[in-house]
Coordinates of N, CA and C in Angstrom, one line a residue:
X24 N 101.9 2.4 -239.6 CA 101.1 1.2 -239.9 C 101.6 0.5 -241.1
X25 N 101.8 -0.8 -241.0 CA 102.3 -1.6 -242.1 C 101.2 -2.5 -242.7
X26 N 101.0 -2.4 -243.9 CA 100.0 -3.2 -244.6 C 100.7 -4.3 -245.3
X27 N 100.3 -5.5 -245.0 CA 100.9 -6.7 -245.6 C 99.9 -7.2 -246.6
X28 N 100.3 -7.3 -247.9 CA 99.5 -7.8 -248.9 C 99.5 -9.3 -248.9
X29 N 98.4 -10.0 -249.2 CA 98.5 -11.4 -249.2 C 99.3 -11.9 -250.3
X30 N 100.1 -13.0 -250.1 CA 101.0 -13.5 -251.1 C 100.3 -14.6 -251.8
X31 N 100.2 -14.6 -253.1 CA 99.6 -15.6 -253.9 C 100.6 -16.7 -254.3
X32 N 100.3 -17.9 -253.9 CA 101.2 -19.0 -254.2 C 100.7 -19.7 -255.4
X33 N 101.4 -19.9 -256.4 CA 100.9 -20.7 -257.5 C 101.8 -21.9 -257.7
X34 N 101.2 -23.1 -257.6 CA 102.0 -24.3 -257.7 C 102.1 -24.6 -259.2
X35 N 103.3 -24.9 -259.6 CA 103.6 -25.3 -260.9 C 103.2 -26.7 -261.1
X36 N 102.3 -27.0 -262.0 CA 101.9 -28.4 -262.2 C 103.1 -29.3 -262.6
X37 N 103.2 -30.5 -262.1 CA 104.3 -31.4 -262.4 C 104.3 -31.6 -263.9
X38 N 105.5 -31.8 -264.5 CA 105.7 -32.0 -265.9 C 105.0 -33.4 -266.3
X39 N 104.3 -33.4 -267.4 CA 103.8 -34.6 -268.0 C 104.7 -35.1 -269.1
X40 N 105.2 -36.3 -269.0 CA 106.1 -36.9 -270.0 C 105.3 -37.9 -270.8
X41 N 104.9 -37.6 -272.0 CA 104.2 -38.5 -272.8 C 105.0 -39.6 -273.4
X42 N 104.5 -40.8 -273.3 CA 105.2 -42.0 -273.8 C 104.2 -42.8 -274.6
X43 N 104.7 -43.3 -275.8 CA 103.9 -44.1 -276.6 C 104.5 -45.5 -276.8
X44 N 103.7 -46.5 -276.6 CA 104.2 -47.9 -276.8 C 103.6 -48.4 -278.1
X45 N 104.5 -48.9 -279.0 CA 104.0 -49.5 -280.3 C 104.7 -50.9 -280.4
X46 N 104.1 -51.7 -281.3 CA 104.6 -53.1 -281.5 C 105.7 -53.0 -282.6
X47 N 106.1 -54.2 -283.0 CA 107.2 -54.3 -284.0 C 106.8 -53.7 -285.4
X48 N 105.5 -53.6 -285.6 CA 105.0 -53.1 -286.9 C 104.6 -51.6 -286.7
X49 N 104.8 -51.0 -285.6 CA 104.5 -49.6 -285.4 C 103.1 -49.4 -284.9
X50 N 102.3 -50.5 -284.7 CA 100.9 -50.3 -284.2 C 100.9 -50.1 -282.7
X51 N 100.0 -49.1 -282.3 CA 100.0 -48.8 -280.9 C 99.6 -50.0 -280.0
X52 N 100.2 -50.1 -278.9 CA 99.8 -51.2 -278.0 C 99.0 -50.7 -276.8
X53 N 97.8 -51.2 -276.7 CA 96.8 -50.7 -275.7 C 97.1 -51.5 -274.4
X54 N 96.9 -50.9 -273.2 CA 97.0 -51.5 -271.9 C 98.4 -52.0 -271.6
X55 N 99.4 -51.4 -272.1 CA 100.8 -51.6 -271.7 C 101.0 -50.8 -270.4
X56 N 101.7 -51.4 -269.5 CA 102.1 -50.7 -268.3 C 103.5 -50.1 -268.4
X57 N 103.7 -48.8 -268.3 CA 105.0 -48.2 -268.3 C 105.4 -47.8 -266.9
X58 N 106.5 -48.3 -266.5 CA 107.0 -47.9 -265.1 C 108.4 -47.3 -265.3
X59 N 108.6 -46.1 -264.7 CA 109.9 -45.4 -264.7 C 110.5 -45.7 -263.3
X60 N 111.7 -46.2 -263.3 CA 112.4 -46.5 -262.1 C 112.9 -45.2 -261.4
X61 N 112.5 -45.0 -260.1 CA 112.9 -43.7 -259.5 C 114.4 -43.7 -259.4
X62 N 115.0 -42.5 -259.4 CA 116.4 -42.3 -259.2 C 116.8 -42.4 -257.7
X63 N 118.0 -42.7 -257.5 CA 118.5 -42.8 -256.1 C 118.2 -41.5 -255.4
X64 N 117.6 -41.6 -254.1 CA 117.3 -40.5 -253.3 C 115.9 -40.0 -253.5
X65 N 115.1 -40.5 -254.5 CA 113.7 -40.2 -254.8 C 112.9 -40.9 -253.7
X66 N 112.2 -40.1 -252.8 CA 111.5 -40.7 -251.7 C 110.0 -40.6 -251.9
X67 N 109.5 -40.2 -253.1 CA 108.1 -40.2 -253.4 C 107.5 -41.6 -253.3
X68 N 106.4 -41.7 -252.6 CA 105.7 -43.0 -252.4 C 104.7 -43.2 -253.5
X69 N 104.6 -44.5 -254.0 CA 103.6 -44.8 -255.0 C 102.2 -44.5 -254.6
X70 N 101.4 -43.7 -255.3 CA 100.0 -43.4 -255.1 C 99.5 -42.9 -256.4
X71 N 98.3 -43.4 -256.8 CA 97.8 -43.1 -258.1 C 96.4 -42.4 -258.0
X72 N 96.0 -41.7 -259.1 CA 94.7 -41.0 -259.1 C 93.5 -41.9 -259.1
X73 N 93.7 -43.1 -259.7 CA 92.5 -44.0 -259.8 C 92.3 -44.8 -258.6
X74 N 91.2 -45.4 -258.5 CA 90.8 -46.3 -257.3 C 91.5 -47.6 -257.5
X75 N 91.8 -48.2 -256.4 CA 92.4 -49.6 -256.3 C 91.2 -50.5 -256.4
X76 N 90.6 -50.6 -257.6 CA 89.4 -51.4 -257.7 C 89.3 -52.0 -259.1
X77 N 88.9 -53.3 -259.2 CA 88.7 -53.9 -260.5 C 87.3 -54.6 -260.4
X78 N 86.4 -54.1 -261.2 CA 85.0 -54.5 -261.2 C 84.8 -55.7 -262.1
X79 N 83.7 -56.4 -261.8 CA 83.2 -57.4 -262.8 C 81.9 -56.9 -263.4
X80 N 81.9 -56.7 -264.7 CA 80.7 -56.2 -265.4 C 80.7 -56.8 -266.7
X81 N 79.5 -57.2 -267.1 CA 79.3 -57.9 -268.4 C 80.3 -59.1 -268.6
X82 N 80.5 -59.8 -267.5 CA 81.4 -60.9 -267.4 C 82.8 -60.6 -267.9
X83 N 83.3 -59.5 -267.5 CA 84.6 -59.0 -267.8 C 85.2 -58.3 -266.6
X84 N 86.5 -58.3 -266.5 CA 87.2 -57.4 -265.5 C 87.3 -56.0 -266.1
X85 N 86.9 -55.0 -265.3 CA 87.1 -53.6 -265.7 C 87.8 -52.8 -264.6
X86 N 88.9 -52.2 -264.9 CA 89.6 -52.2 -266.1 C 90.3 -53.6 -266.3
X87 N 90.6 -53.9 -267.5 CA 91.3 -55.2 -267.8 C 92.7 -55.3 -267.3
X88 N 93.3 -54.1 -267.1 CA 94.6 -54.0 -266.5 C 94.6 -52.9 -265.5
X89 N 95.0 -53.2 -264.3 CA 95.0 -52.2 -263.2 C 96.4 -52.1 -262.6
X90 N 96.8 -50.8 -262.4 CA 98.1 -50.6 -261.7 C 97.8 -50.2 -260.3
X91 N 98.5 -50.9 -259.3 CA 98.3 -50.5 -257.9 C 99.7 -50.5 -257.3
X92 N 99.8 -49.7 -256.2 CA 101.1 -49.6 -255.4 C 101.3 -50.9 -254.6
X93 N 102.5 -51.3 -254.4 CA 102.8 -52.4 -253.5 C 102.1 -52.2 -252.2
X94 N 101.5 -53.3 -251.7 CA 100.8 -53.2 -250.4 C 99.3 -52.8 -250.5
X95 N 98.8 -52.4 -251.7 CA 97.5 -52.0 -251.9 C 96.5 -53.1 -251.6
X96 N 95.3 -52.6 -251.1 CA 94.1 -53.5 -250.9 C 93.2 -53.2 -252.1
X97 N 93.0 -54.2 -253.0 CA 92.2 -54.0 -254.2 C 90.7 -54.5 -253.9
X98 N 89.8 -53.7 -254.3 CA 88.3 -54.0 -254.2 C 87.9 -54.7 -255.5
X99 N 87.1 -55.7 -255.4 CA 86.5 -56.4 -256.5 C 85.0 -56.4 -256.5
X100 N 84.4 -55.3 -256.9 CA 82.9 -55.2 -256.8 C 82.3 -56.0 -258.0
X101 N 81.2 -56.7 -257.7 CA 80.5 -57.5 -258.8 C 79.2 -56.7 -259.2
X102 N 79.2 -56.3 -260.4 CA 78.0 -55.6 -260.9 C 77.2 -56.5 -261.9
X103 N 77.6 -57.7 -262.0 CA 76.8 -58.7 -262.8 C 75.7 -59.3 -262.0
X104 N 74.7 -59.8 -262.8 CA 73.6 -60.5 -262.2 C 74.0 -62.0 -261.8
X105 N 75.2 -62.4 -262.2 CA 75.7 -63.7 -261.9 C 76.8 -63.6 -260.9
X106 N 77.1 -64.7 -260.2 CA 78.1 -64.8 -259.2 C 79.5 -65.0 -259.9
X107 N 80.5 -64.5 -259.2 CA 81.9 -64.7 -259.7 C 82.8 -65.3 -258.6
X108 N 83.8 -66.0 -259.0 CA 84.8 -66.5 -258.0 C 86.2 -66.2 -258.7
X109 N 86.9 -65.3 -258.0 CA 88.2 -64.8 -258.6 C 89.4 -65.5 -258.0
X110 N 90.3 -65.8 -258.9 CA 91.5 -66.5 -258.4 C 92.8 -66.0 -259.2
X111 N 93.9 -66.3 -258.6 CA 95.2 -66.1 -259.3 C 96.2 -67.2 -258.8
X112 N 97.0 -67.7 -259.8 CA 98.1 -68.6 -259.4 C 99.4 -67.9 -259.5
X113 N 99.4 -66.6 -259.8 CA 100.6 -65.8 -260.0 C 101.5 -65.8 -258.8
X114 N 102.8 -66.0 -259.0 CA 103.8 -66.1 -257.9 C 103.7 -64.9 -257.0
X115 N 103.6 -63.6 -257.5 CA 103.7 -62.5 -256.5 C 102.4 -62.4 -255.6
X116 N 101.4 -63.1 -255.9 CA 100.2 -63.0 -255.0 C 99.1 -64.0 -255.4
X117 N 99.3 -65.3 -255.2 CA 98.2 -66.3 -255.4 C 97.1 -66.1 -254.4
X118 N 95.9 -66.2 -254.8 CA 94.7 -66.1 -253.9 C 93.5 -66.7 -254.6
X119 N 92.5 -66.8 -253.7 CA 91.2 -67.3 -254.3 C 90.1 -66.6 -253.5
X120 N 89.1 -66.0 -254.2 CA 87.9 -65.4 -253.5 C 86.7 -66.3 -254.0
X121 N 86.0 -66.8 -253.0 CA 84.9 -67.7 -253.2 C 83.7 -66.9 -253.9
X122 N 82.8 -67.7 -254.4 CA 81.6 -67.1 -255.1 C 80.9 -66.0 -254.3
X123 N 80.6 -64.9 -255.0 CA 79.9 -63.8 -254.4 C 79.0 -63.1 -255.5
X124 N 77.9 -62.5 -255.1 CA 76.9 -62.1 -256.1 C 76.9 -60.6 -256.4
X125 N 75.8 -60.2 -257.1 CA 75.6 -58.9 -257.6 C 75.6 -57.9 -256.4
X126 N 76.3 -56.7 -256.6 CA 76.4 -55.6 -255.7 C 77.1 -56.0 -254.4
X127 N 77.9 -57.1 -254.4 CA 78.7 -57.4 -253.3 C 80.2 -57.1 -253.8
X128 N 81.1 -56.9 -252.8 CA 82.5 -56.6 -253.0 C 83.3 -57.5 -252.1
X129 N 84.4 -57.9 -252.7 CA 85.4 -58.6 -251.9 C 86.8 -57.9 -252.1
X130 N 87.7 -58.0 -251.2 CA 89.0 -57.3 -251.3 C 90.1 -58.3 -251.2
X131 N 91.3 -57.9 -251.7 CA 92.5 -58.7 -251.6 C 93.7 -57.7 -251.5
X132 N 94.7 -58.0 -250.6 CA 95.9 -57.2 -250.5 C 97.0 -57.8 -251.4
X133 N 97.8 -57.0 -252.0 CA 98.9 -57.4 -252.8 C 100.2 -56.8 -252.2
X134 N 101.0 -57.6 -251.6 CA 102.2 -57.1 -250.9 C 103.5 -57.2 -251.7
X135 N 103.5 -57.9 -252.8 CA 104.7 -58.1 -253.6 C 104.6 -57.5 -255.0
X136 N 105.6 -56.8 -255.4 CA 105.5 -56.2 -256.8 C 105.6 -57.3 -257.8
X137 N 104.9 -57.1 -258.9 CA 104.9 -58.0 -260.0 C 103.5 -58.1 -260.7
X138 N 103.3 -59.1 -261.5 CA 102.0 -59.1 -262.3 C 101.2 -60.3 -261.7
X139 N 99.9 -59.9 -261.5 CA 98.9 -60.9 -261.0 C 97.9 -61.1 -262.2
X140 N 97.9 -62.3 -262.7 CA 96.9 -62.7 -263.7 C 95.7 -63.2 -263.1
X141 N 94.5 -62.7 -263.4 CA 93.3 -63.1 -262.8 C 92.4 -63.9 -263.7
X142 N 91.6 -64.8 -263.1 CA 90.6 -65.5 -263.8 C 89.4 -65.7 -262.9
X143 N 88.3 -66.2 -263.5 CA 87.1 -66.5 -262.7 C 86.8 -68.0 -262.9
X144 N 86.6 -68.7 -261.8 CA 86.4 -70.1 -261.8 C 85.1 -70.5 -262.5
X145 N 84.2 -69.6 -262.6 CA 82.9 -69.9 -263.3 C 82.9 -69.5 -264.8
X146 N 83.6 -68.4 -265.1 CA 83.6 -67.9 -266.5 C 85.0 -67.9 -267.0
X147 N 85.3 -68.9 -267.8 CA 86.7 -69.1 -268.3 C 87.2 -68.0 -269.2
X148 N 86.3 -67.3 -269.9 CA 86.7 -66.2 -270.8 C 87.2 -65.0 -270.1
X149 N 86.9 -64.9 -268.8 CA 87.3 -63.7 -268.0 C 88.8 -63.7 -267.7
X150 N 89.5 -62.6 -268.2 CA 90.9 -62.5 -267.9 C 91.2 -61.0 -267.4
X151 N 92.0 -60.9 -266.4 CA 92.4 -59.5 -266.0 C 93.8 -59.6 -265.4
X152 N 94.4 -58.4 -265.3 CA 95.7 -58.3 -264.8 C 95.9 -57.1 -263.8
X153 N 96.6 -57.4 -262.8 CA 96.9 -56.3 -261.8 C 98.5 -56.2 -261.8
X154 N 99.0 -55.1 -262.1 CA 100.4 -54.8 -262.1 C 100.7 -54.1 -260.7
X155 N 101.3 -54.8 -259.8 CA 101.7 -54.3 -258.5 C 103.1 -53.6 -258.7
X156 N 103.2 -52.3 -258.3 CA 104.4 -51.6 -258.6 C 104.9 -50.9 -257.3
X157 N 106.3 -50.7 -257.3 CA 106.8 -50.0 -256.2 C 107.4 -48.6 -256.7
X158 N 107.0 -48.2 -257.9 CA 107.4 -46.9 -258.4 C 106.2 -46.0 -258.4
X159 N 106.3 -44.7 -258.1 CA 105.2 -43.8 -258.2 C 105.0 -43.3 -259.7
X160 N 105.9 -43.7 -260.5 CA 105.9 -43.2 -261.9 C 105.5 -44.3 -262.8
X161 N 104.2 -44.5 -262.9 CA 103.6 -45.6 -263.7 C 102.3 -45.2 -264.3
X162 N 102.0 -45.7 -265.5 CA 100.8 -45.4 -266.2 C 100.5 -46.5 -267.2
X163 N 99.2 -46.6 -267.6 CA 98.7 -47.6 -268.6 C 98.4 -46.9 -269.9
X164 N 98.8 -47.5 -271.0 CA 98.6 -46.9 -272.3 C 97.2 -47.0 -272.8
X165 N 96.7 -46.0 -273.5 CA 95.4 -46.0 -274.0 C 95.3 -46.6 -275.4
X166 N 94.2 -46.4 -276.1 CA 93.9 -47.0 -277.4 C 95.0 -46.7 -278.4
X167 N 95.6 -45.5 -278.2 CA 96.7 -45.0 -279.2 C 98.1 -45.4 -278.6
X168 N 98.1 -46.2 -277.6 CA 99.4 -46.6 -277.1 C 100.1 -45.5 -276.2
X169 N 99.3 -44.4 -275.9 CA 99.8 -43.3 -275.2 C 99.6 -43.3 -273.7
X170 N 100.6 -42.9 -272.9 CA 100.4 -42.7 -271.5 C 101.2 -41.5 -271.1
X171 N 100.7 -40.8 -270.0 CA 101.5 -39.7 -269.5 C 102.0 -40.0 -268.1
X172 N 103.3 -39.9 -268.0 CA 104.0 -40.1 -266.7 C 104.2 -38.7 -266.0
X173 N 103.7 -38.6 -264.8 CA 103.6 -37.3 -264.2 C 104.7 -37.2 -263.1
X174 N 105.3 -36.0 -262.9 CA 106.2 -35.8 -261.8 C 107.7 -35.9 -262.0
X175 N 108.1 -36.2 -263.3 CA 109.5 -36.4 -263.6 C 110.0 -35.2 -264.4
X176 N 111.3 -34.9 -264.2 CA 111.9 -33.8 -265.0 C 112.7 -34.5 -266.2
X177 N 113.3 -33.6 -267.0 CA 114.1 -34.2 -268.1 C 115.2 -35.0 -267.6
X178 N 115.7 -35.9 -268.4 CA 116.8 -36.8 -268.0 C 116.6 -38.2 -268.6
X179 N 117.6 -39.0 -268.3 CA 117.6 -40.4 -268.7 C 117.1 -41.3 -267.6
X180 N 116.1 -42.1 -267.9 CA 115.5 -43.0 -266.9 C 115.5 -44.4 -267.3
X181 N 115.6 -45.3 -266.3 CA 115.4 -46.8 -266.6 C 113.9 -47.0 -266.7
X182 N 113.5 -47.8 -267.6 CA 112.1 -48.0 -267.9 C 111.8 -49.5 -268.0
X183 N 110.6 -49.9 -267.5 CA 110.1 -51.2 -267.7 C 108.7 -51.1 -268.3
X184 N 108.5 -51.9 -269.4 CA 107.2 -51.9 -270.0 C 106.7 -53.4 -269.9
X185 N 105.4 -53.5 -269.4 CA 104.8 -54.8 -269.3 C 103.5 -54.9 -270.1
X186 N 103.3 -56.0 -270.7 CA 102.0 -56.3 -271.4 C 101.9 -57.8 -271.5
X187 N 100.7 -58.4 -271.4 CA 100.6 -59.9 -271.4 C 101.0 -60.5 -272.7
X188 N 101.1 -59.8 -273.8 CA 101.5 -60.4 -275.0 C 103.0 -60.0 -275.4
X189 N 103.6 -59.3 -274.5 CA 105.0 -58.9 -274.8 C 106.0 -60.0 -274.8
X190 N 106.8 -60.1 -275.8 CA 107.8 -61.2 -275.9 C 109.0 -60.8 -275.0
X191 N 109.2 -61.5 -273.9 CA 110.3 -61.2 -273.0 C 110.0 -61.8 -271.6
X192 N 111.0 -62.0 -270.8 CA 110.8 -62.6 -269.5 C 109.7 -61.9 -268.7
X193 N 108.7 -62.6 -268.3 CA 107.7 -62.1 -267.5 C 106.8 -61.0 -268.2
X194 N 106.9 -61.0 -269.6 CA 106.1 -60.1 -270.3 C 106.6 -58.7 -270.2
X195 N 108.0 -58.6 -269.9 CA 108.6 -57.2 -269.7 C 109.6 -56.9 -270.8
X196 N 109.7 -55.6 -271.0 CA 110.8 -55.0 -271.8 C 111.5 -54.0 -270.9
X197 N 112.8 -54.1 -270.9 CA 113.6 -53.2 -270.0 C 114.6 -52.4 -270.9
X198 N 114.7 -51.1 -270.6 CA 115.6 -50.3 -271.3 C 115.7 -48.9 -270.7
X199 N 116.1 -47.9 -271.4 CA 116.1 -46.6 -270.8 C 115.7 -45.6 -271.9
X200 N 115.2 -44.4 -271.4 CA 114.7 -43.4 -272.3 C 115.3 -42.0 -271.8
X201 N 115.5 -41.2 -272.8 CA 115.9 -39.8 -272.5 C 114.6 -39.0 -272.6
X202 N 114.1 -38.4 -271.5 CA 112.8 -37.8 -271.5 C 113.0 -36.3 -271.4
X203 N 112.2 -35.6 -272.1 CA 112.1 -34.1 -272.0 C 110.6 -33.7 -271.9
X204 N 110.3 -32.9 -270.9 CA 108.9 -32.5 -270.8 C 108.3 -31.9 -272.1
X205 N 107.1 -32.4 -272.5 CA 106.4 -32.0 -273.7 C 106.8 -32.7 -274.9
X206 N 107.9 -33.5 -274.9 CA 108.3 -34.3 -276.0 C 108.0 -35.7 -275.8
X207 N 107.3 -36.3 -276.8 CA 106.9 -37.7 -276.7 C 108.0 -38.7 -276.9
X208 N 108.1 -39.6 -276.0 CA 109.1 -40.7 -276.1 C 108.3 -41.9 -276.7
X209 N 109.0 -42.7 -277.6 CA 108.4 -43.8 -278.2 C 109.2 -45.1 -277.9
X210 N 108.4 -46.1 -277.5 CA 109.1 -47.4 -277.2 C 108.5 -48.5 -278.1
X211 N 109.3 -49.2 -278.8 CA 108.9 -50.2 -279.7 C 109.2 -51.6 -279.0
X212 N 108.1 -52.4 -278.9 CA 108.3 -53.7 -278.2 C 107.8 -54.8 -279.1
X213 N 108.3 -56.0 -279.0 CA 107.9 -57.1 -279.7 C 106.8 -57.8 -279.0
X214 N 105.6 -58.0 -279.6 CA 104.5 -58.7 -279.0 C 104.1 -59.9 -279.8
X215 N 103.5 -60.9 -279.1 CA 102.9 -62.1 -279.8 C 101.6 -61.7 -280.4
X216 N 101.3 -62.4 -281.5 CA 100.0 -62.2 -282.2 C 98.8 -62.4 -281.2
X217 N 97.7 -61.8 -281.4 CA 96.6 -61.9 -280.6 C 95.8 -60.6 -280.5
X218 N 94.5 -60.7 -280.1 CA 93.7 -59.5 -280.0 C 93.5 -59.2 -278.5
X219 N 93.6 -57.9 -278.3 CA 93.4 -57.4 -276.9 C 94.4 -58.0 -275.9
X220 N 93.9 -58.6 -274.9 CA 94.8 -59.1 -273.8 C 95.2 -60.5 -274.1

């Protein structure tokens, strides 16, 4: 009689590559989008842990910057007691959603990679951004300018950083980084003066 012991499989979690984005004075840049260009032969499809949703709450877009994969359908739930009308004139995805009220949701698909700047026809102070990407290796920086890129090994990668106040064509900085798991990479970008977005 042969006894077969069960084999325990342990999946090694993908490496987290920490990246920090700072401005020309060394101050952390919040809500910067870091995109790592996949290497040739990388077939991983873009998919992220967060929902493809941007809410309206307290007359603001939440989150203020959202990363979605190319082709995503984004939900726009309204949690305000007032109605909103969302629009964008951005070349990658111009659209308009007519007025809708509290606890209602509208959706919009984004088929082209790029940046979608959002506004509300009723509330001029409302600004939001959707970064539509075709890379699975993307993240948004936190209050300390930090983001973790998951699933990449050590090596040199082409990188794109986007932020609405970044000085550069389309609000982008392009370069490359040598990344090693567990070691923080730092990117310094030039940004225009301003607060927040």
